[in-house]
PDB file of C-alpha atoms in Angstrom:
ATOM      1  CA  UNK A  13      41.979  -9.501 245.591  1.00  0.00           C
ATOM      2  CA  UNK A  14      39.798  -9.508 248.663  1.00  0.00           C
ATOM      3  CA  UNK A  15      36.559  -7.476 248.659  1.00  0.00           C
ATOM      4  CA  UNK A  16      35.595  -5.336 251.636  1.00  0.00           C
ATOM      5  CA  UNK A  17      32.188  -4.297 252.818  1.00  0.00           C
ATOM      6  CA  UNK A  18      31.538  -1.163 254.819  1.00  0.00           C
ATOM      7  CA  UNK A  19      28.371  -1.183 256.864  1.00  0.00           C
ATOM      8  CA  UNK A  20      27.446   1.797 259.086  1.00  0.00           C
ATOM      9  CA  UNK A  21      24.383   2.906 260.932  1.00  0.00           C
ATOM     10  CA  UNK A  22      25.538   6.480 261.318  1.00  0.00           C
ATOM     11  CA  UNK A  23      27.993   8.606 259.320  1.00  0.00           C
ATOM     12  CA  UNK A  24      29.561  11.525 261.127  1.00  0.00           C
ATOM     13  CA  UNK A  25      32.430  13.858 260.450  1.00  0.00           C
ATOM     14  CA  UNK A  26      35.693  13.718 262.450  1.00  0.00           C
ATOM     15  CA  UNK A  27      34.263  16.013 265.192  1.00  0.00           C
ATOM     16  CA  UNK A  28      31.318  13.655 265.636  1.00  0.00           C
ATOM     17  CA  UNK A  29      28.741  16.487 265.395  1.00  0.00           C
ATOM     18  CA  UNK A  30      27.142  15.476 262.053  1.00  0.00           C
ATOM     19  CA  UNK A  31      28.227  18.823 260.570  1.00  0.00           C
ATOM     20  CA  UNK A  32      27.687  20.259 257.196  1.00  0.00           C
ATOM     21  CA  UNK A  33      30.348  17.914 255.713  1.00  0.00           C
ATOM     22  CA  UNK A  34      28.162  14.838 255.977  1.00  0.00           C
ATOM     23  CA  UNK A  35      24.936  16.698 255.131  1.00  0.00           C
ATOM     24  CA  UNK A  36      26.501  17.645 251.770  1.00  0.00           C
ATOM     25  CA  UNK A  37      27.034  14.016 250.995  1.00  0.00           C
ATOM     26  CA  UNK A  38      23.524  12.901 251.973  1.00  0.00           C
ATOM     27  CA  UNK A  39      21.613  15.985 250.905  1.00  0.00           C
ATOM     28  CA  UNK A  40      23.545  16.762 247.743  1.00  0.00           C
ATOM     29  CA  UNK A  41      23.326  13.374 246.112  1.00  0.00           C
ATOM     30  CA  UNK A  42      20.865  12.735 243.330  1.00  0.00           C
ATOM     31  CA  UNK A  43      17.753  10.984 244.606  1.00  0.00           C
ATOM     32  CA  UNK A  44      16.421   9.862 241.236  1.00  0.00           C
ATOM     33  CA  UNK A  45      17.543   9.979 237.587  1.00  0.00           C
ATOM     34  CA  UNK A  46      16.508   8.414 234.295  1.00  0.00           C
ATOM     35  CA  UNK A  47      17.853   7.964 230.783  1.00  0.00           C
ATOM     36  CA  UNK A  48      14.665   7.459 228.779  1.00  0.00           C
ATOM     37  CA  UNK A  49      14.229   6.413 225.110  1.00  0.00           C
ATOM     38  CA  UNK A  50      11.121   8.426 224.407  1.00  0.00           C
ATOM     39  CA  UNK A  51      10.638   7.409 220.773  1.00  0.00           C
ATOM     40  CA  UNK A  52       8.509   4.323 220.097  1.00  0.00           C
ATOM     41  CA  UNK A  53       7.648   2.524 223.264  1.00  0.00           C
ATOM     42  CA  UNK A  54       9.074   4.625 226.083  1.00  0.00           C
ATOM     43  CA  UNK A  55      11.932   2.638 227.732  1.00  0.00           C
ATOM     44  CA  UNK A  56      13.996   3.493 230.830  1.00  0.00           C
ATOM     45  CA  UNK A  57      17.466   2.546 229.549  1.00  0.00           C
ATOM     46  CA  UNK A  58      18.916   3.058 233.023  1.00  0.00           C
ATOM     47  CA  UNK A  59      17.578   4.820 236.087  1.00  0.00           C
ATOM     48  CA  UNK A  60      17.691   5.251 239.831  1.00  0.00           C
ATOM     49  CA  UNK A  61      14.580   5.356 242.073  1.00  0.00           C
ATOM     50  CA  UNK A  62      12.233   4.965 239.081  1.00  0.00           C
ATOM     51  CA  UNK A  63       9.561   2.213 239.327  1.00  0.00           C
ATOM     52  CA  UNK A  64       7.902   2.877 235.900  1.00  0.00           C
ATOM     53  CA  UNK A  65       7.331   5.289 233.070  1.00  0.00           C
ATOM     54  CA  UNK A  66       3.782   6.185 231.946  1.00  0.00           C
ATOM     55  CA  UNK A  67       3.427   7.285 228.294  1.00  0.00           C
ATOM     56  CA  UNK A  68       0.842  10.143 228.230  1.00  0.00           C
ATOM     57  CA  UNK A  69       1.038  10.761 224.472  1.00  0.00           C
ATOM     58  CA  UNK A  70       3.548  12.457 222.252  1.00  0.00           C
ATOM     59  CA  UNK A  71       6.178  14.246 224.313  1.00  0.00           C
ATOM     60  CA  UNK A  72       4.374  13.451 227.679  1.00  0.00           C
ATOM     61  CA  UNK A  73       6.012  11.103 230.180  1.00  0.00           C
ATOM     62  CA  UNK A  74       5.358  10.359 233.864  1.00  0.00           C
ATOM     63  CA  UNK A  75       8.218   9.106 236.003  1.00  0.00           C
ATOM     64  CA  UNK A  76       6.946   7.140 238.984  1.00  0.00           C
ATOM     65  CA  UNK A  77       9.432   7.150 241.897  1.00  0.00           C
ATOM     66  CA  UNK A  78      10.195   3.914 243.684  1.00  0.00           C
ATOM     67  CA  UNK A  79      10.734   5.898 246.949  1.00  0.00           C
ATOM     68  CA  UNK A  80       8.667   9.099 247.298  1.00  0.00           C
ATOM     69  CA  UNK A  81      10.209  12.503 247.945  1.00  0.00           C
ATOM     70  CA  UNK A  82       9.448  14.041 251.291  1.00  0.00           C
ATOM     71  CA  UNK A  83       7.482  16.864 249.718  1.00  0.00           C
ATOM     72  CA  UNK A  84       6.920  18.546 246.261  1.00  0.00           C
ATOM     73  CA  UNK A  85       9.819  20.925 246.619  1.00  0.00           C
ATOM     74  CA  UNK A  86      12.415  18.733 244.893  1.00  0.00           C
ATOM     75  CA  UNK A  87      14.320  19.953 241.859  1.00  0.00           C
ATOM     76  CA  UNK A  88      14.665  18.468 238.350  1.00  0.00           C
ATOM     77  CA  UNK A  89      17.195  19.192 235.659  1.00  0.00           C
ATOM     78  CA  UNK A  90      16.879  17.730 232.129  1.00  0.00           C
ATOM     79  CA  UNK A  91      17.949  17.690 228.537  1.00  0.00           C
ATOM     80  CA  UNK A  92      16.856  15.770 225.439  1.00  0.00           C
ATOM     81  CA  UNK A  93      17.718  15.106 221.801  1.00  0.00           C
ATOM     82  CA  UNK A  94      18.077  12.542 219.025  1.00  0.00           C
ATOM     83  CA  UNK A  95      21.614  11.088 218.887  1.00  0.00           C
ATOM     84  CA  UNK A  96      23.254  13.767 216.668  1.00  0.00           C
ATOM     85  CA  UNK A  97      20.126  14.371 214.596  1.00  0.00           C
ATOM     86  CA  UNK A  98      18.454  17.117 216.687  1.00  0.00           C
ATOM     87  CA  UNK A  99      18.243  20.218 214.473  1.00  0.00           C
ATOM     88  CA  UNK A 100      16.364  22.552 216.888  1.00  0.00           C
ATOM     89  CA  UNK A 101      16.468  23.177 220.595  1.00  0.00           C
ATOM     90  CA  UNK A 102      14.705  21.180 223.194  1.00  0.00           C
ATOM     91  CA  UNK A 103      13.286  21.972 226.610  1.00  0.00           C
ATOM     92  CA  UNK A 104      11.411  20.110 229.213  1.00  0.00           C
ATOM     93  CA  UNK A 105       8.866  21.381 231.754  1.00  0.00           C
ATOM     94  CA  UNK A 106       6.529  19.918 234.411  1.00  0.00           C
ATOM     95  CA  UNK A 107       3.284  19.087 232.762  1.00  0.00           C
ATOM     96  CA  UNK A 108       1.166  18.567 235.807  1.00  0.00           C
ATOM     97  CA  UNK A 109       0.960  19.502 239.520  1.00  0.00           C
ATOM     98  CA  UNK A 110       4.077  18.194 241.223  1.00  0.00           C
ATOM     99  CA  UNK A 111       3.626  15.252 243.539  1.00  0.00           C
ATOM    100  CA  UNK A 112       6.031  13.460 245.884  1.00  0.00           C
ATOM    101  CA  UNK A 113       5.426  10.123 244.072  1.00  0.00           C
ATOM    102  CA  UNK A 114       5.732  11.053 240.378  1.00  0.00           C
ATOM    103  CA  UNK A 115       6.852  13.769 237.872  1.00  0.00           C
ATOM    104  CA  UNK A 116       5.163  14.336 234.538  1.00  0.00           C
ATOM    105  CA  UNK A 117       7.316  16.044 231.945  1.00  0.00           C
ATOM    106  CA  UNK A 118       6.459  17.702 228.615  1.00  0.00           C
ATOM    107  CA  UNK A 119       9.296  17.421 226.134  1.00  0.00           C
ATOM    108  CA  UNK A 120       9.067  20.248 223.604  1.00  0.00           C
ATOM    109  CA  UNK A 121      11.102  21.083 220.473  1.00  0.00           C
ATOM    110  CA  UNK A 122      12.429  24.601 219.599  1.00  0.00           C
ATOM    111  CA  UNK A 123       9.266  25.126 217.542  1.00  0.00           C
ATOM    112  CA  UNK A 124       7.110  24.471 220.683  1.00  0.00           C
ATOM    113  CA  UNK A 125       5.892  21.152 219.376  1.00  0.00           C
ATOM    114  CA  UNK A 126       5.797  18.187 221.752  1.00  0.00           C
ATOM    115  CA  UNK A 127       8.447  15.567 220.722  1.00  0.00           C
ATOM    116  CA  UNK A 128       9.297  11.987 221.480  1.00  0.00           C
ATOM    117  CA  UNK A 129      13.069  12.127 221.515  1.00  0.00           C
ATOM    118  CA  UNK A 130      15.342   9.146 221.490  1.00  0.00           C
ATOM    119  CA  UNK A 131      17.319  10.460 224.483  1.00  0.00           C
ATOM    120  CA  UNK A 132      15.656  12.154 227.433  1.00  0.00           C
ATOM    121  CA  UNK A 133      17.748  12.705 230.554  1.00  0.00           C
ATOM    122  CA  UNK A 134      16.355  13.901 233.868  1.00  0.00           C
ATOM    123  CA  UNK A 135      17.988  14.086 237.317  1.00  0.00           C
ATOM    124  CA  UNK A 136      16.146  14.839 240.573  1.00  0.00           C
ATOM    125  CA  UNK A 137      17.513  16.326 243.785  1.00  0.00           C
ATOM    126  CA  UNK A 138      15.608  16.801 247.086  1.00  0.00           C
ATOM    127  CA  UNK A 139      14.807  15.046 250.344  1.00  0.00           C
ATOM    128  CA  UNK A 140      13.245  11.594 250.276  1.00  0.00           C
ATOM    129  CA  UNK A 141      10.389  10.694 252.546  1.00  0.00           C
TER     130      UNK A 141
END
């Protein structure tokens, strides 16, 4: 089997006007994501556009982006839990002012206590700088 490489400088749709079709591909793709083990020493199990994770104490994590977002108006979606052992709900929220270079999250249990869960998943959408 022979491998192929596709290299392009510009991607346009069939009408060559860079219409909404190609903007959905570029604009709608995730720009960063992380699967974090938050218990013990925080470890990025796998990630995209994440240079490091800072442990800010129980349930507090800062994700430092490798490539900054273009502004602070990006969007994050998340979930967390402990591999089949989570007995109450979880939610995550920004814990500091948003910046283009990092996102600090507070991971909270259903009883509103901060928690270091074994599995924390966050995905980011927005425009990169």
